[in-house]
Short mmCIF file of C-alpha atoms in Angstrom, two decimals:
data_model
loop_
_atom_site.label_atom_id
_atom_site.label_comp_id
_atom_site.label_asym_id
_atom_site.label_seq_id
_atom_site.Cartn_x
_atom_site.Cartn_y
_atom_site.Cartn_z
CA MET A 1 -0.17 0.34 -0.17
CA SER A 2 1.60 3.36 -1.19
CA LEU A 3 2.40 6.06 1.31
CA LYS A 4 -0.43 8.35 0.11
CA LYS A 5 -3.46 6.09 0.19
CA LEU A 6 -1.95 5.07 3.94
CA ARG A 7 -2.32 8.90 4.87
CA ILE A 8 -5.81 8.36 3.35
CA TYR A 9 -6.64 5.62 6.17
CA ASN A 10 -4.80 7.64 8.99
CA ASN A 11 -7.36 10.80 8.07
CA LEU A 12 -10.75 9.17 8.18
CA ILE A 13 -11.27 11.08 11.31
CA SER A 14 -12.00 14.58 10.20
CA THR A 15 -10.66 17.83 11.97
CA PRO A 16 -14.09 19.34 12.54
CA ARG A 17 -14.74 16.43 14.68
CA ILE A 18 -11.65 16.46 17.05
CA ILE A 19 -12.16 20.39 17.26
CA ILE A 20 -16.24 19.00 18.73
CA THR A 21 -14.62 16.34 21.57
CA CYS A 22 -12.11 18.97 22.48
CA LEU A 23 -15.05 21.68 23.06
CA SER A 24 -17.13 18.61 24.35
CA ALA A 25 -14.52 18.11 26.86
CA ILE A 26 -14.15 21.87 27.87
CA ILE A 27 -17.57 21.90 28.71
CA VAL A 28 -17.49 18.83 31.32
CA ARG A 29 -14.18 20.42 32.84
CA TYR A 30 -15.48 24.17 33.07
CA TYR A 31 -18.69 22.70 34.59
CA LEU A 32 -17.39 19.96 37.02
CA MET A 33 -14.98 23.22 38.02
CA MET A 34 -17.81 25.72 38.27
CA SER A 35 -20.04 22.97 40.48
CA LYS A 36 -20.07 22.23 44.34
CA TYR A 37 -18.15 18.97 43.46
CA GLN A 38 -15.00 20.42 42.74
CA SER A 39 -14.05 20.83 46.21
CA VAL A 40 -15.13 17.45 46.74
CA ILE A 41 -12.90 15.62 43.99
CA ALA A 42 -10.23 17.75 44.98
CA ASN A 43 -10.47 16.86 48.87
CA HIS A 44 -9.83 12.71 47.78
CA VAL A 45 -6.80 11.23 48.71
CA GLU A 46 -7.53 9.21 45.04
CA VAL A 47 -7.01 12.45 43.41
CA SER A 48 -4.67 14.26 45.39
CA THR A 49 -1.51 13.11 47.05
CA PRO A 50 1.38 14.88 49.18
CA LEU A 51 3.13 15.16 45.64
CA ASN A 52 0.67 16.70 43.75
CA SER A 53 -2.08 18.31 45.90
CA TRP A 54 -2.45 22.06 44.30
CA LYS A 55 -3.73 23.39 48.25
CA ARG A 56 -0.06 22.40 49.44
CA VAL A 57 1.16 24.13 45.96
CA SER A 58 -0.78 27.29 47.04
CA GLU A 59 0.45 27.47 50.85
CA GLY A 60 3.96 27.28 49.10
CA LEU A 61 3.77 30.19 46.88
CA TYR A 62 2.03 31.98 50.14
CA LEU A 63 4.89 31.12 52.20
CA LEU A 64 7.57 32.26 49.21
CA SER A 65 5.73 35.54 48.95
CA LEU A 66 6.69 36.10 52.51
CA ASN A 67 9.76 35.30 51.66
CA ILE A 68 9.72 32.26 53.86
CA ASN A 69 11.40 28.72 52.81
CA PRO A 70 8.42 26.78 52.09
CA TYR A 71 10.53 23.62 52.34
CA GLU A 72 11.54 24.25 55.85
CA GLY A 73 8.41 22.07 57.10
CA ASP A 74 7.09 18.74 55.51
CA LEU A 75 4.26 20.77 53.70
CA LEU A 76 5.51 21.19 49.95
CA HIS A 77 6.76 18.18 47.59
CA GLU A 78 7.29 20.22 44.37
CA THR A 79 10.68 21.34 43.19
CA PRO A 80 11.78 25.14 43.38
CA LEU A 81 11.17 25.18 39.36
CA SER A 82 8.02 23.98 39.17
CA LEU A 83 6.93 26.16 42.00
CA TYR A 84 8.10 29.11 39.89
CA LEU A 85 6.51 27.91 36.88
CA TYR A 86 2.89 27.67 38.46
CA LYS A 87 3.20 31.12 39.73
CA ASN A 88 4.02 32.62 36.10
CA ILE A 89 0.57 30.60 35.12
CA LEU A 90 -1.56 32.18 37.86
CA GLN A 91 -0.09 35.33 36.39
CA VAL A 92 -0.48 34.57 32.94
CA PHE A 93 -4.18 33.52 33.74
CA GLN A 94 -4.98 36.15 36.21
CA GLY A 95 -5.32 33.55 39.01
CA LYS A 96 -7.80 31.55 37.22
CA ILE A 97 -6.21 28.59 37.86
CA HIS A 98 -9.00 26.22 36.25
CA LEU A 99 -8.72 27.78 33.19
CA ALA A 100 -5.00 26.64 32.91
CA PHE A 101 -5.78 23.04 34.00
CA ILE A 102 -8.31 22.48 30.98
CA THR A 103 -5.69 24.28 28.66
CA LEU A 104 -3.02 21.92 29.87
CA ASP A 105 -5.02 18.81 29.75
CA VAL A 106 -6.65 19.12 26.35
CA THR A 107 -3.15 20.28 25.34
CA THR A 108 -2.07 16.42 26.70
CA ALA A 109 -4.60 14.61 24.75
CA VAL A 110 -3.85 16.53 21.18
CA VAL A 111 -0.33 15.60 21.83
CA LEU A 112 -1.22 12.16 22.61
CA TYR A 113 -3.47 11.80 19.45
CA PHE A 114 -0.59 13.28 17.13
CA THR A 115 1.64 10.68 19.12
CA THR A 116 -0.52 7.59 18.55
CA LYS A 117 -1.04 8.84 15.11
CA LYS A 118 2.49 8.48 13.95
CA PHE A 119 2.96 5.38 16.04
CA THR A 120 -0.10 3.46 14.02
CA GLU A 121 1.47 5.07 10.65
CA ASP A 122 4.64 3.54 11.32
CA LEU A 123 3.45 0.45 12.99
CA PHE A 124 1.20 -0.25 9.55
CA VAL A 125 4.72 0.85 7.47
CA GLU A 126 6.46 -1.91 8.88
CA GLU A 127 4.36 -4.77 8.53
CA GLU A 128 3.72 -4.16 4.94
CA GLU A 129 7.85 -4.30 4.83
CA ASN A 130 7.60 -7.53 6.33
CA LYS A 131 4.82 -9.24 4.94
CA ALA A 132 6.97 -11.55 2.84
CA THR A 133 8.43 -13.08 6.09
CA TYR A 134 5.13 -13.78 7.69
CA ALA A 135 3.66 -17.06 7.61
CA LYS A 136 1.36 -18.00 4.86
CA ASP A 137 -2.19 -18.22 7.03
CA ALA A 138 -1.53 -15.46 9.30
CA GLU A 139 -3.86 -13.04 7.27
CA GLU A 140 -6.03 -12.42 9.74
CA CYS A 141 -3.35 -11.25 12.19
CA PHE A 142 -2.52 -8.55 9.74
CA LEU A 143 -3.06 -5.07 10.63
CA LYS A 144 -6.49 -3.58 9.86
CA PRO A 145 -6.03 0.07 8.59
CA ASP A 146 -9.79 1.26 8.55
CA LYS A 147 -9.46 0.06 12.87
CA LEU A 148 -6.22 0.72 13.22
CA PHE A 149 -6.12 4.25 12.39
CA LYS A 150 -9.13 5.39 14.36
CA SER A 151 -7.10 4.37 17.56
CA SER A 152 -5.51 7.41 17.56
CA TYR A 153 -8.93 9.22 17.77
CA TYR A 154 -9.87 6.51 20.68
CA VAL A 155 -7.02 7.38 22.54
CA LEU A 156 -8.13 11.28 22.05
CA LEU A 157 -11.65 10.25 23.42
CA THR A 158 -10.17 8.19 26.20
CA TYR A 159 -8.14 10.32 27.79
CA LEU A 160 -10.23 13.14 27.54
CA PHE A 161 -13.13 11.39 28.67
CA ASN A 162 -11.27 8.90 31.16
CA PRO A 163 -13.09 9.45 34.43
CA TYR A 164 -9.55 9.14 36.07
CA ILE A 165 -7.95 12.30 34.06
CA LEU A 166 -11.52 14.08 34.61
CA PHE A 167 -10.91 13.84 38.41
CA SER A 168 -7.24 14.27 38.18
CA CYS A 169 -8.02 17.88 36.26
CA VAL A 170 -11.70 18.70 37.93
CA GLY A 171 -9.33 18.24 41.41
CA TYR A 172 -6.55 20.55 40.25
CA SER A 173 -4.06 17.67 40.59
CA THR A 174 -0.54 18.97 39.26
CA THR A 175 -0.10 15.57 37.95
CA VAL A 176 -2.15 17.06 35.19
CA PHE A 177 1.65 19.21 34.34
CA TYR A 178 3.14 15.57 34.67
CA ASN A 179 0.55 13.89 31.88
CA LEU A 180 1.77 17.08 29.65
CA TYR A 181 5.67 16.54 30.22
CA LEU A 182 5.65 12.58 29.74
CA SER A 183 2.78 13.17 26.43
CA VAL A 184 5.18 16.13 25.25
CA MET A 185 8.44 13.28 25.71
CA LEU A 186 6.22 10.46 23.61
CA PHE A 187 5.16 12.65 20.81
CA SER A 188 8.94 13.25 20.50
CA MET A 189 9.95 9.96 20.77
CA VAL A 190 7.97 8.45 17.67
CA HIS A 191 8.58 11.89 15.69
CA GLY A 192 12.66 10.84 15.64
CA ILE A 193 13.04 14.32 17.84
CA PRO A 194 16.24 13.55 20.32
CA VAL A 195 16.58 16.93 22.22
CA LEU A 196 12.99 17.31 22.78
CA CYS A 197 12.60 13.96 23.97
CA GLY A 198 15.87 14.41 26.56
CA VAL A 199 14.57 17.62 27.60
CA PHE A 200 11.00 16.58 28.97
CA LEU A 201 12.37 13.51 30.05
CA ALA A 202 14.60 15.36 32.45
CA ILE A 203 11.73 17.21 33.32
CA ALA A 204 9.46 14.59 34.28
CA ALA A 205 12.32 12.81 35.92
CA SER A 206 12.99 16.01 37.90
CA VAL A 207 9.08 16.28 39.13
CA SER A 208 8.69 12.51 39.88
CA PHE A 209 12.32 10.91 39.79
CA TYR A 210 10.65 7.52 38.45
CA PRO A 211 10.77 8.44 34.91
CA VAL A 212 14.47 8.41 34.80
CA VAL A 213 14.31 4.43 33.80
CA LEU A 214 12.82 5.43 30.87
CA VAL A 215 15.82 6.19 29.30
CA LEU A 216 15.98 2.22 28.74
CA PRO A 217 13.24 2.05 26.45
CA ILE A 218 13.38 5.56 25.07
CA THR A 219 17.36 3.90 23.90
CA MET A 220 15.30 1.03 22.23
CA TYR A 221 13.11 3.10 20.20
CA PHE A 222 15.76 5.11 18.77
CA LYS A 223 17.62 1.90 18.04
CA TYR A 224 15.20 -0.48 16.67
CA ALA A 225 12.42 2.24 15.27
CA ILE A 226 14.47 5.25 14.12
CA LYS A 227 17.17 3.10 13.47
CA SER A 228 19.60 6.01 14.48
CA HIS A 229 23.16 5.94 16.87
CA THR A 230 23.44 9.50 16.30
CA LYS A 231 20.00 10.23 18.39
CA ILE A 232 20.80 7.99 21.15
CA ILE A 233 23.61 9.96 22.07
CA VAL A 234 22.06 13.46 21.41
CA ASN A 235 18.93 11.94 23.39
CA LEU A 236 21.70 10.82 26.12
CA THR A 237 23.05 14.07 26.17
CA SER A 238 20.48 16.60 26.11
CA PHE A 239 18.63 14.37 29.18
CA VAL A 240 22.08 14.69 31.04
CA VAL A 241 22.68 18.43 30.20
CA THR A 242 19.10 19.47 30.94
CA SER A 243 18.95 17.67 34.26
CA LEU A 244 22.06 19.28 35.42
CA LEU A 245 20.43 22.71 34.38
CA ILE A 246 17.06 21.66 36.18
CA PHE A 247 19.50 20.97 39.25
CA VAL A 248 21.28 24.45 39.69
CA LEU A 249 18.35 26.20 38.89
CA CYS A 250 16.52 24.58 41.55
CA SER A 251 18.83 25.51 43.55
CA ASN A 252 19.03 29.11 42.59
CA PHE A 253 15.08 29.06 43.06
CA GLY A 254 15.69 27.90 46.55
CA THR A 255 18.46 29.36 47.97
CA ASP A 256 19.87 26.21 49.21
CA PHE A 257 19.60 22.06 49.03
CA SER A 258 16.71 21.65 51.11
CA TYR A 259 13.93 21.28 48.18
CA ILE A 260 16.00 17.71 47.65
CA ARG A 261 15.01 16.07 50.79
CA SER A 262 11.43 17.35 50.90
CA VAL A 263 11.01 16.26 47.02
CA TYR A 264 13.33 13.58 46.22
CA GLY A 265 13.61 12.43 49.93
CA CYS A 266 9.58 12.14 50.07
CA ILE A 267 9.50 10.29 46.90
CA LEU A 268 11.69 7.59 48.09
CA THR A 269 11.66 7.58 51.87
CA ILE A 270 7.87 7.86 52.24
CA PRO A 271 7.74 9.88 55.14
CA ASP A 272 4.18 10.85 54.63
CA LEU A 273 1.65 7.65 54.97
CA GLN A 274 -1.44 9.56 54.00
CA PRO A 275 -3.51 6.69 52.29
CA ASN A 276 -4.13 6.72 48.09
CA VAL A 277 -4.53 4.64 45.69
CA GLY A 278 -0.91 2.69 45.82
CA LEU A 279 1.04 -0.16 47.84
CA PHE A 280 3.41 1.71 49.77
CA TRP A 281 1.51 3.50 52.54
CA TYR A 282 -0.13 0.31 54.20
CA PHE A 283 2.94 -1.60 54.18
CA PHE A 284 4.95 1.15 55.79
CA THR A 285 2.25 2.18 58.34
CA GLU A 286 1.98 -1.56 59.96
CA MET A 287 5.78 -1.73 59.48
CA PHE A 288 8.07 -2.43 62.72
CA GLU A 289 10.44 0.58 62.11
CA HIS A 290 13.65 -1.78 62.19
CA PHE A 291 12.31 -3.36 59.43
CA ARG A 292 11.71 -0.13 57.59
CA GLU A 293 15.08 0.94 55.84
CA LEU A 294 15.26 -3.16 54.18
CA PHE A 295 11.55 -2.52 52.44
CA ILE A 296 12.28 1.05 51.25
CA TYR A 297 15.00 -0.85 49.63
CA ALA A 298 12.78 -3.75 48.23
CA PHE A 299 10.13 -1.49 47.41
CA GLN A 300 11.91 0.85 45.46
CA ILE A 301 13.64 -1.49 43.28
CA ASN A 302 10.52 -3.32 42.58
CA THR A 303 9.29 0.19 41.14
CA THR A 304 12.59 1.08 39.27
CA ILE A 305 15.09 -1.75 37.74
CA LEU A 306 13.54 -5.20 38.49
CA TYR A 307 11.31 -5.55 35.90
CA LEU A 308 13.13 -3.16 33.54
CA ILE A 309 16.26 -4.97 31.83
CA PRO A 310 13.88 -8.63 31.31
CA VAL A 311 11.34 -6.38 29.90
CA SER A 312 13.45 -4.31 27.76
CA LEU A 313 15.27 -7.42 26.30
CA LYS A 314 12.27 -9.11 25.30
CA PHE A 315 10.57 -6.27 23.73
CA ARG A 316 13.27 -4.44 22.37
CA LYS A 317 11.70 -4.77 18.95
CA HIS A 318 8.38 -3.19 20.07
CA PRO A 319 9.75 -0.29 21.66
CA PHE A 320 6.61 2.09 21.71
CA LEU A 321 4.93 -0.64 23.68
CA LEU A 322 7.95 -0.98 25.92
CA THR A 323 7.67 2.51 26.92
CA VAL A 324 4.62 2.16 27.79
CA ALA A 325 5.01 -0.63 29.90
CA VAL A 326 8.15 0.85 31.73
CA ASN A 327 5.86 3.74 32.73
CA PHE A 328 2.61 1.39 33.58
CA ILE A 329 5.05 -0.64 35.66
CA ILE A 330 5.74 3.08 37.38
CA THR A 331 2.29 3.95 37.78
CA ILE A 332 1.26 0.76 39.85
CA PHE A 333 4.64 0.91 42.20
CA LYS A 334 5.41 4.57 42.81
CA SER A 335 4.95 5.45 46.51
CA TYR A 336 2.33 7.95 45.66
CA PRO A 337 0.41 7.13 42.85
CA SER A 338 -3.02 8.87 42.21
CA VAL A 339 -5.80 8.41 39.87
CA GLY A 340 -4.21 10.53 37.17
CA ASP A 341 -1.22 8.64 36.63
CA VAL A 342 -3.46 5.85 35.79
CA GLY A 343 -5.48 7.53 33.66
CA PHE A 344 -2.67 8.82 31.45
CA VAL A 345 -1.53 4.84 30.99
CA LEU A 346 -4.94 3.54 30.23
CA SER A 347 -5.47 6.10 27.68
CA LEU A 348 -3.12 4.72 25.23
CA MET A 349 -4.19 1.44 25.14
CA PRO A 350 -6.19 2.11 22.14
CA SER A 351 -2.76 2.14 20.46
CA PHE A 352 -2.52 -1.40 21.06
CA SER A 353 -6.09 -2.33 19.38
CA HIS A 354 -4.77 -4.68 17.29
CA LEU A 355 -3.48 -6.87 20.06
CA PHE A 356 -7.09 -6.99 21.54
CA PRO A 357 -8.14 -10.06 19.63
CA PHE A 358 -5.39 -11.79 21.53
CA SER A 359 -6.43 -10.63 24.97
CA GLN A 360 -7.70 -12.65 27.62
CA GLN A 361 -8.63 -10.76 30.94
CA GLY A 362 -10.56 -7.54 29.56
CA PHE A 363 -13.77 -8.56 31.46
CA LEU A 364 -12.09 -9.37 34.40
CA VAL A 365 -9.85 -6.39 34.35
CA GLY A 366 -12.49 -4.02 33.64
CA THR A 367 -14.94 -4.89 36.00
CA MET A 368 -11.99 -5.09 38.73
CA LEU A 369 -11.36 -1.70 37.74
CA VAL A 370 -15.20 -0.25 38.15
CA ILE A 371 -15.91 -2.00 41.67
CA SER A 372 -12.62 -1.22 43.41
CA THR A 373 -12.86 2.66 41.63
CA SER A 374 -16.92 2.85 42.72
CA LEU A 375 -15.59 1.19 46.31
CA ALA A 376 -12.41 3.30 47.31
CA PRO A 377 -14.40 5.98 48.27
CA ILE A 378 -17.13 4.65 50.42
CA LEU A 379 -14.83 2.37 52.32
CA TYR A 380 -12.47 5.57 52.88
CA TYR A 381 -15.43 7.61 54.11
CA LEU A 382 -16.33 4.82 56.28
CA TRP A 383 -13.12 4.42 57.98
CA ILE A 384 -11.80 7.83 58.52
CA TYR A 385 -15.07 9.77 58.92
CA CYS A 386 -18.20 6.62 60.04
CA ASN A 387 -15.11 4.83 62.32
CA SER A 388 -17.08 1.84 61.38
CA ALA A 389 -14.32 0.61 58.55
CA ASN A 390 -10.31 0.08 59.25
CA ALA A 391 -7.38 0.40 57.07
CA ASN A 392 -7.50 -3.24 56.00
CA PHE A 393 -10.90 -2.39 54.13
CA TYR A 394 -9.22 0.48 52.11
CA PHE A 395 -6.02 -1.30 51.29
CA GLY A 396 -8.14 -4.15 49.97
CA VAL A 397 -9.33 -1.85 47.08
CA THR A 398 -6.01 -0.39 46.72
CA LEU A 399 -4.78 -3.53 46.59
CA SER A 400 -7.53 -5.24 43.98
CA PHE A 401 -6.98 -1.47 41.67
CA ALA A 402 -3.31 -2.61 41.68
CA VAL A 403 -3.65 -6.28 40.82
CA ALA A 404 -6.00 -5.33 38.06
CA GLN A 405 -3.26 -2.95 36.41
CA ILE A 406 -1.02 -5.35 37.03
CA PHE A 407 -3.74 -8.21 34.98
CA LEU A 408 -3.91 -5.67 31.87
CA LEU A 409 -0.16 -4.84 31.76
CA THR A 410 1.01 -8.71 31.47
CA ASP A 411 -2.36 -9.38 29.05
CA LEU A 412 -1.21 -6.73 26.99
CA LEU A 413 2.31 -8.03 26.98
CA PHE A 414 1.29 -11.65 26.58
CA SER A 415 -1.30 -10.46 23.95
CA GLN A 416 1.57 -8.84 21.59
CA VAL A 417 3.84 -12.39 22.18
CA LYS A 418 0.66 -14.07 20.74
CA ARG A 419 0.97 -12.13 17.97
CA ASP A 420 4.64 -12.39 17.07
CA TYR A 421 3.97 -15.93 17.47
CA MET A 422 1.08 -16.35 15.15
CA LEU A 423 2.88 -13.99 12.47
CA LYS A 424 5.78 -16.36 12.54
CA TYR A 425 4.44 -19.45 12.15
CA GLY A 426 0.90 -19.10 11.60
CA LYS A 427 -2.30 -20.69 13.36
CA ASP A 428 -0.36 -24.05 13.18
CA ARG A 429 1.13 -24.23 16.86
CA LYS A 430 2.67 -27.50 16.25
CA ILE A 431 6.70 -27.86 16.83
CA ASP A 432 8.28 -30.67 15.18
CA GLY A 433 4.93 -32.32 15.46
CA GLU A 434 3.99 -31.99 18.62
CA GLU A 435 1.88 -29.44 20.36
CA GLY A 436 3.57 -26.28 21.45
CA ILE A 437 2.87 -24.35 24.17
CA LEU A 438 3.25 -20.36 24.50
CA CYS A 439 4.75 -18.80 27.29
CA LEU A 440 6.59 -15.34 28.44
CA GLU A 441 10.45 -15.99 28.21
#
């Protein structure tokens, strides 16, 4: 199929339809922000964590206006550069912060749309070039252009109307900024812009620390998808230089290095045990103090490098999937996750619509997500306000929420393995005359 015909397929969704979708999302967000539900949503622990609460940012900005170091206590966990950015955004939008969050959230959705649009184009072109190497009876596994290229629009829809993303935006969670950084990083990665990719990876890592491990998947992308060693070097150089620049700027804005303890120390040592949708808070609440350091090392290794090397080796030929998978692992196991983090990775799932026929746990995962999301605020209210439940009830819900994400991720990765097998060997699973067993290696 010619590139011209490919672009015709890829433009099945017209620009007016995208504009109408974005306007609808803006109206929904604005209505919720102006309603009485805004404060209710913003105060939920599933939405606001110690790291992304706008209330804490507001207090930090107020302390800064009084020439008081906002990092002296245990209030603020945003970097000085982020605080400076928020201050200027408030000035640009003249204090109407809801307009800033709406603008950034819709911008993220549009960036993800163009990211997945480029990804599906490259995926289709790659398959067209390699069709001669596929098994003869693997036609049913081939990509269907009319469905594949609609996936970018579904990503747009999923992000804009995902309840997790809506809650994050309406609740003024600074995860909205973090998601924008990640989306621009992905956009520049698939479009082969190593400088921009390195810059936004450094910005995302300065905010949350964990995205540092995305260096390896991005390197895999430039090596196997872009096939350019020069861009790998440029990307790594821009990442290192930007990280050093951010460190210098933060030191100047913060006048000292106290922000390191408040920002990265909080992420790594988990001093604030406020409940959230993650797994850290319960374990460290119940743990004996003399075991704390051991489990901090164990949990942080689990979040960062434990799965990185094996997953990268197995899916190095699918670097975009690898990047999303590593980000998904970070989302599940990070110390202070929120529903905004989960919503971001879930919104990227339609870009892998070609793997859905091979998945097996969609219904189970969907049911678990719906039930755990519905029960979380109820059980938290019973625990904290009614005193008729305890931490075990709420942790059971967060554990179910994490297990659902794990099932989704493993199902997605296994679907890719099954599709690769069928493209190479066809429907017949007999190897040397015996029935083969398909398994992850």
